[in-house]
Amino acid sequence: MNNDNGAAVNCASFAIMVKGFAGSLGAAKACLECESMPQGIREDLWKRLRGWAVGKLEEYGSSETHPGIYSMLWDIGSRGYGFRVSVRSIPLEQEAVEICEIFGSNIYEMESADMELGLYEYPYPDEMILIGHAAKGRDKLLVNGEDISFLNKPAI
């Protein structure tokens, strides 16, 4: 597989696009499951994050839930596609990032709700964000700036 959009030579490639935020539901649940304020966190910050978490759970009340975005990407790979995804392009909510940092969790492995991820050909849907490209192949590449790594099989 070459590095041009993650596409194999002489094969059609597809855009990997996403709608919604990765990991927000899992981060909100983790925040509310914590009965006491974690050590080293300011009280005002913790109150703000808990308020955000309550609002997220209300917002996602009856929404369809999904495993972490890494699991969703792995599913694309299991259908015979290799891909190259820009991790920095995956939409995240700042509060979810902060909660994951507090608990040492990987936001890309946290549960999501109201999130769509799929393969698309041109013309691309307007309401979705391009995060990478896929084509027939095996390499599952995650790009974070200058760093390129392989996606490991998520622990589902």
XYZ file of N, CA and C in Angstrom:
468
model
N 0.850 -1.166 0.000
C 0.000 0.000 0.000
C 0.897 1.232 0.000
N 0.585 2.185 -0.864
C 1.374 3.408 -0.861
C 0.783 4.399 0.133
N 1.425 5.515 0.304
C 0.963 6.486 1.287
C 0.088 7.582 0.702
N -0.288 7.491 -0.554
C -1.155 8.492 -1.168
C -2.591 8.220 -0.766
N -3.061 8.923 0.241
C -4.416 8.791 0.756
C -4.708 7.400 1.278
N -3.696 6.608 1.559
C -3.920 5.281 2.077
C -4.419 4.317 1.026
N -4.301 4.660 -0.237
C -4.864 3.837 -1.301
C -3.826 2.894 -1.873
N -4.247 1.693 -2.165
C -3.371 0.740 -2.830
C -3.238 1.150 -4.290
N -2.138 0.799 -4.911
C -1.887 1.172 -6.293
C -2.981 0.604 -7.192
N -3.492 1.440 -8.098
C -4.496 1.049 -9.082
C -5.813 0.596 -8.471
N -6.150 1.032 -7.287
C -7.422 0.690 -6.655
C -8.187 1.960 -6.337
N -9.502 1.854 -6.370
C -10.330 2.990 -5.993
C -10.177 3.252 -4.504
N -10.173 4.512 -4.126
C -10.115 4.837 -2.706
C -11.418 5.521 -2.305
N -11.685 5.479 -1.027
C -12.891 6.051 -0.462
C -12.506 7.022 0.642
N -13.331 8.030 0.816
C -13.131 8.969 1.918
C -13.718 8.356 3.181
N -12.988 8.465 4.285
C -13.529 8.077 5.586
C -14.028 9.365 6.212
N -15.325 9.388 6.490
C -15.941 10.611 6.996
C -16.705 10.312 8.275
N -16.796 11.333 9.114
C -17.438 11.175 10.415
C -18.364 12.355 10.687
N -19.403 12.055 11.450
C -20.328 13.086 11.923
C -20.537 12.824 13.408
N -20.416 13.831 14.233
C -20.552 13.679 15.674
C -19.195 13.754 16.347
N -19.188 13.532 17.651
C -17.966 13.641 18.434
C -17.567 12.284 18.995
N -16.294 11.985 18.898
C -15.772 10.717 19.402
C -15.615 10.766 20.916
N -16.045 9.702 21.593
C -15.764 9.498 23.001
C -16.545 10.310 24.006
N -17.439 11.172 23.571
C -18.132 12.051 24.520
C -19.026 11.281 25.495
N -19.739 10.276 25.014
C -20.623 9.519 25.895
C -19.813 8.776 26.951
N -18.761 8.117 26.556
C -17.929 7.388 27.508
C -17.284 8.297 28.528
N -16.837 9.466 28.088
C -16.227 10.429 29.013
C -17.258 10.939 30.014
N -18.474 11.224 29.531
C -19.532 11.704 30.425
C -19.875 10.638 31.465
N -19.989 9.398 31.034
C -20.288 8.305 31.971
C -19.168 8.157 33.002
N -17.919 8.211 32.555
C -16.778 8.070 33.472
C -16.779 9.184 34.518
N -17.117 10.373 34.089
C -17.146 11.520 35.009
C -18.212 11.326 36.078
N -19.390 10.890 35.663
C -20.488 10.760 36.619
C -20.364 9.511 37.491
N -19.616 8.532 37.045
C -19.390 7.329 37.861
C -18.397 7.587 38.988
N -17.637 8.642 38.866
C -16.663 9.000 39.902
C -17.409 9.741 41.016
N -17.484 9.108 42.185
C -18.284 9.664 43.273
C -17.632 10.856 43.975
N -16.323 10.898 43.980
C -15.651 12.025 44.626
C -14.713 12.708 43.639
N -14.421 13.934 43.910
C -13.560 14.716 43.031
C -12.151 14.110 43.031
N -11.599 13.845 41.834
C -10.239 13.296 41.766
C -9.225 14.255 42.382
N -8.202 13.687 42.974
C -7.165 14.493 43.612
C -6.405 15.303 42.555
N -6.069 16.525 42.903
C -5.292 17.381 42.020
C -6.128 18.168 41.024
N -7.461 18.068 41.107
C -8.354 18.784 40.190
C -9.016 19.930 40.954
N -9.056 21.081 40.330
C -9.720 22.238 40.958
C -11.224 21.979 41.058
N -11.819 22.436 42.125
C -13.248 22.203 42.361
C -14.115 22.846 41.280
N -13.775 24.069 40.861
C -14.575 24.742 39.835
C -14.523 23.986 38.502
N -13.364 23.451 38.161
C -13.225 22.661 36.926
C -14.051 21.390 37.026
N -13.971 20.706 38.154
C -14.712 19.455 38.335
C -16.222 19.698 38.266
N -16.708 20.774 38.861
C -18.140 21.096 38.796
C -18.560 21.366 37.352
N -17.729 22.094 36.627
C -18.041 22.386 35.210
C -18.106 21.093 34.395
N -17.144 20.201 34.606
C -17.114 18.948 33.846
C -18.291 18.046 34.213
N -18.649 18.011 35.474
C -19.804 17.199 35.886
C -21.098 17.772 35.299
N -21.216 19.087 35.267
C -22.386 19.709 34.643
C -22.473 19.371 33.167
N -21.329 19.415 32.488
C -21.289 19.035 31.070
C -21.711 17.577 30.915
N -21.204 16.705 31.792
C -21.500 15.270 31.707
C -22.995 15.001 31.884
N -23.623 15.670 32.835
C -25.067 15.513 33.043
C -25.818 15.912 31.766
N -25.452 17.053 31.200
C -26.084 17.514 29.966
C -25.896 16.550 28.811
N -24.708 15.956 28.690
C -24.432 14.991 27.615
C -25.299 13.752 27.762
N -25.410 13.227 28.978
C -26.227 12.027 29.176
C -27.695 12.307 28.874
N -28.163 13.504 29.198
C -29.535 13.879 28.844
C -29.685 13.987 27.333
N -28.717 14.616 26.688
C -28.742 14.787 25.230
C -28.721 13.446 24.511
N -27.921 12.507 25.015
C -27.767 11.213 24.356
C -28.736 10.160 24.884
N -29.689 10.557 25.705
C -30.594 9.625 26.377
C -31.027 8.415 25.592
N -31.637 8.596 24.432
C -32.151 7.461 23.652
C -31.367 7.264 22.353
N -30.193 7.827 22.274
C -29.387 7.740 21.050
C -28.757 6.371 20.900
N -28.481 6.020 19.664
C -27.747 4.789 19.381
C -26.301 4.983 19.831
N -25.765 3.991 20.524
C -24.396 4.092 21.011
C -23.463 3.235 20.163
N -22.192 3.602 20.169
C -21.166 2.922 19.388
C -19.930 2.740 20.253
N -19.155 1.706 19.940
C -17.888 1.564 20.660
C -16.972 2.730 20.275
N -15.799 2.775 20.803
C -14.867 3.841 20.467
C -14.606 3.932 18.976
N -14.143 5.089 18.534
C -13.910 5.295 17.113
C -12.827 4.356 16.593
N -11.869 3.957 17.443
C -10.874 2.987 16.993
C -11.543 1.657 16.643
N -12.550 1.248 17.399
C -13.290 0.021 17.082
C -14.053 0.177 15.773
N -14.620 1.352 15.563
C -15.355 1.605 14.326
C -14.403 1.565 13.125
N -13.210 2.128 13.296
C -12.213 2.074 12.224
C -11.744 0.636 12.000
N -11.570 -0.119 13.070
C -11.145 -1.511 12.949
C -12.167 -2.304 12.118
N -13.457 -1.990 12.300
C -14.508 -2.659 11.524
C -14.341 -2.387 10.033
N -13.937 -1.180 9.682
C -13.671 -0.870 8.273
C -12.529 -1.756 7.775
N -11.490 -1.879 8.579
C -10.362 -2.727 8.221
C -10.743 -4.187 8.098
N -11.665 -4.654 8.935
C -12.062 -6.062 8.891
C -12.869 -6.391 7.641
N -13.326 -5.387 6.928
C -14.036 -5.607 5.658
C -13.068 -5.598 4.468
N -11.771 -5.638 4.765
C -10.777 -5.735 3.700
C -10.188 -4.408 3.252
N -10.402 -3.357 4.025
C -9.876 -2.045 3.661
C -8.702 -1.666 4.557
N -7.702 -1.095 3.945
C -6.645 -0.430 4.682
C -6.995 1.037 4.699
N -6.398 1.776 5.606
C -6.731 3.196 5.658
C -5.593 4.003 6.235
N -5.714 5.290 6.035
C -4.806 6.298 6.583
C -5.707 7.390 7.153
N -5.712 7.528 8.471
C -6.604 8.463 9.157
C -5.776 9.500 9.901
N -6.172 10.747 9.768
C -5.554 11.833 10.525
C -6.262 11.932 11.876
N -5.577 11.529 12.936
C -6.153 11.540 14.278
C -6.595 12.950 14.658
N -5.854 13.938 14.245
C -6.183 15.330 14.592
C -7.457 15.827 13.914
N -7.932 15.114 12.887
C -9.154 15.516 12.198
C -10.409 14.945 12.853
N -10.250 13.993 13.758
C -11.403 13.379 14.422
C -12.009 14.407 15.382
N -13.311 14.706 15.231
C -13.930 15.720 16.084
C -14.064 15.250 17.538
N -13.610 16.105 18.447
C -13.658 15.840 19.888
C -14.230 17.053 20.606
N -14.883 16.822 21.732
C -15.327 17.927 22.573
C -14.278 18.147 23.654
N -13.949 19.389 23.918
C -12.893 19.728 24.866
C -13.144 19.133 26.244
N -14.376 19.169 26.701
C -14.693 18.619 28.028
C -14.401 17.124 28.082
N -14.726 16.414 27.015
C -14.445 14.970 26.965
C -12.944 14.713 27.007
N -12.187 15.529 26.312
C -10.724 15.407 26.327
C -10.210 15.620 27.748
N -10.703 16.642 28.436
C -10.257 16.944 29.794
C -10.583 15.806 30.751
N -11.771 15.236 30.630
C -12.165 14.118 31.494
C -11.261 12.916 31.240
N -10.993 12.612 29.987
C -10.117 11.483 29.667
C -8.706 11.713 30.198
N -8.235 12.938 30.153
C -6.910 13.242 30.707
C -6.893 13.028 32.220
N -7.955 13.411 32.904
C -8.041 13.240 34.359
C -7.956 11.759 34.728
N -8.657 10.913 33.977
C -8.722 9.489 34.304
C -7.687 8.645 33.565
N -6.868 9.263 32.716
C -5.862 8.512 31.975
C -6.463 7.579 30.938
N -7.605 7.965 30.386
C -8.306 7.148 29.379
C -7.975 7.641 27.984
N -8.104 6.754 27.018
C -7.910 7.103 25.616
C -9.265 7.474 25.029
N -9.451 8.723 24.671
C -10.750 9.194 24.187
C -11.198 8.452 22.922
N -10.251 7.979 22.131
C -10.582 7.288 20.893
C -11.103 5.874 21.144
N -10.993 5.407 22.387
C -11.512 4.098 22.762
C -12.784 4.208 23.612
N -13.218 5.435 23.870
C -14.410 5.670 24.684
C -15.671 5.583 23.824
N -16.755 5.162 24.464
C -18.050 5.001 23.810
C -18.549 6.336 23.246
N -19.222 6.254 22.099
C -19.771 7.447 21.446
C -21.270 7.265 21.219
N -21.974 8.356 21.019
C -23.400 8.327 20.685
C -23.645 9.379 19.609
N -24.695 9.167 18.837
C -25.027 10.096 17.742
C -23.820 10.329 16.846
N -23.103 9.274 16.541
C -21.904 9.386 15.720
C -22.042 8.469 14.519
N -21.657 8.983 13.371
C -21.652 8.181 12.153
C -20.237 8.169 11.593
N -19.807 7.023 11.120
C -18.517 6.886 10.471
C -18.731 5.976 9.270
N -18.247 6.391 8.108
C -18.447 5.570 6.930
C -17.495 5.898 5.807
N -17.590 5.077 4.766
C -16.800 5.255 3.553
C -17.686 5.914 2.504
N -17.146 6.925 1.837
C -17.931 7.675 0.858
C -17.106 7.948 -0.384
N -17.815 8.017 -1.507
C -17.213 8.444 -2.762
C -17.674 9.878 -3.026
N -16.971 10.538 -3.913
C -17.326 11.904 -4.284
C -18.661 11.884 -5.009
N -19.582 12.799 -4.810
C -19.520 13.969 -3.930
C -19.758 13.571 -2.474
N -18.984 14.174 -1.590
C -19.043 13.845 -0.170
C -20.219 14.546 0.501
N -20.784 13.930 1.538
C -21.867 14.585 2.285
C -21.369 15.868 2.946
N -22.147 16.930 2.852
C -21.749 18.232 3.402
C -21.629 18.228 4.912
N -22.470 17.468 5.598
C -22.518 17.541 7.058
C -21.464 16.676 7.753
N -20.618 16.026 6.980
C -19.616 15.136 7.559
C -18.211 15.698 7.386
N -17.294 15.214 8.232
C -15.910 15.690 8.235
C -14.997 14.594 7.714
N -14.124 14.938 6.789
C -13.154 14.004 6.234
C -12.034 13.774 7.245
N -11.805 12.492 7.594
C -10.721 12.191 8.536
C -9.647 11.303 7.906
N -9.906 10.770 6.712
C -8.906 9.922 6.081
C -9.417 9.282 4.814
N -8.642 8.301 4.321
C -8.983 7.590 3.088
C -8.756 6.098 3.278
N -9.531 5.315 2.542
C -9.422 3.858 2.625
C -9.436 3.269 1.223
N -8.841 2.093 1.098
C -8.847 1.328 -0.153
C -8.591 -0.127 0.211
N -8.779 -1.009 -0.736
C -8.492 -2.419 -0.485
C -7.049 -2.539 -0.013
N -6.851 -3.257 1.064
C -5.516 -3.412 1.617
C -5.577 -3.810 3.073
N -4.424 -3.811 3.745
C -4.372 -4.266 5.140
C -3.843 -3.232 6.114
N -3.078 -2.265 5.671
C -2.465 -1.301 6.578
C -3.512 -0.364 7.182
N -3.516 -0.277 8.493
C -4.431 0.603 9.216
C -3.575 1.662 9.903
N -3.376 2.782 9.203
C -2.437 3.808 9.652
C -3.139 4.975 10.332
N -2.576 5.384 11.471
C -3.044 6.563 12.194
C -1.955 7.614 12.120
N -2.295 8.780 11.614
C -1.338 9.863 11.444
C -1.637 10.939 12.477
N -0.613 11.300 13.249
C -0.735 12.360 14.249
C 0.444 13.292 14.034
N 0.237 14.309 13.204
C 1.333 15.212 12.837
C 2.343 14.455 12.008
N 3.581 14.416 12.471
C 4.650 13.702 11.768
C 4.706 12.215 12.133
N 3.999 11.835 13.198
C 4.030 10.451 13.667
C 2.998 9.604 12.927
N 3.423 8.427 12.502
C 2.523 7.472 11.862
C 2.638 6.160 12.627
N 1.476 5.630 13.042
C 1.462 4.359 13.759
C 0.369 3.469 13.174
N 0.411 2.205 13.545
C -0.601 1.265 13.120
C -1.681 1.166 14.193
N -2.928 1.020 13.760
C -4.023 0.825 14.702
C -3.960 -0.609 15.205
N -3.869 -0.769 16.518
C -3.927 -2.083 17.132
C -5.373 -2.492 17.296
N -5.612 -3.796 17.315
C -6.973 -4.284 17.510
C -7.490 -3.796 18.860
N -8.607 -3.058 18.859
C -9.138 -2.529 20.116
C -9.654 -3.647 21.009
N -9.575 -3.441 22.307
C -10.157 -4.361 23.275
C -11.626 -3.990 23.410
N -12.471 -4.713 22.746
C -13.911 -4.362 22.683
C -14.655 -4.817 23.889
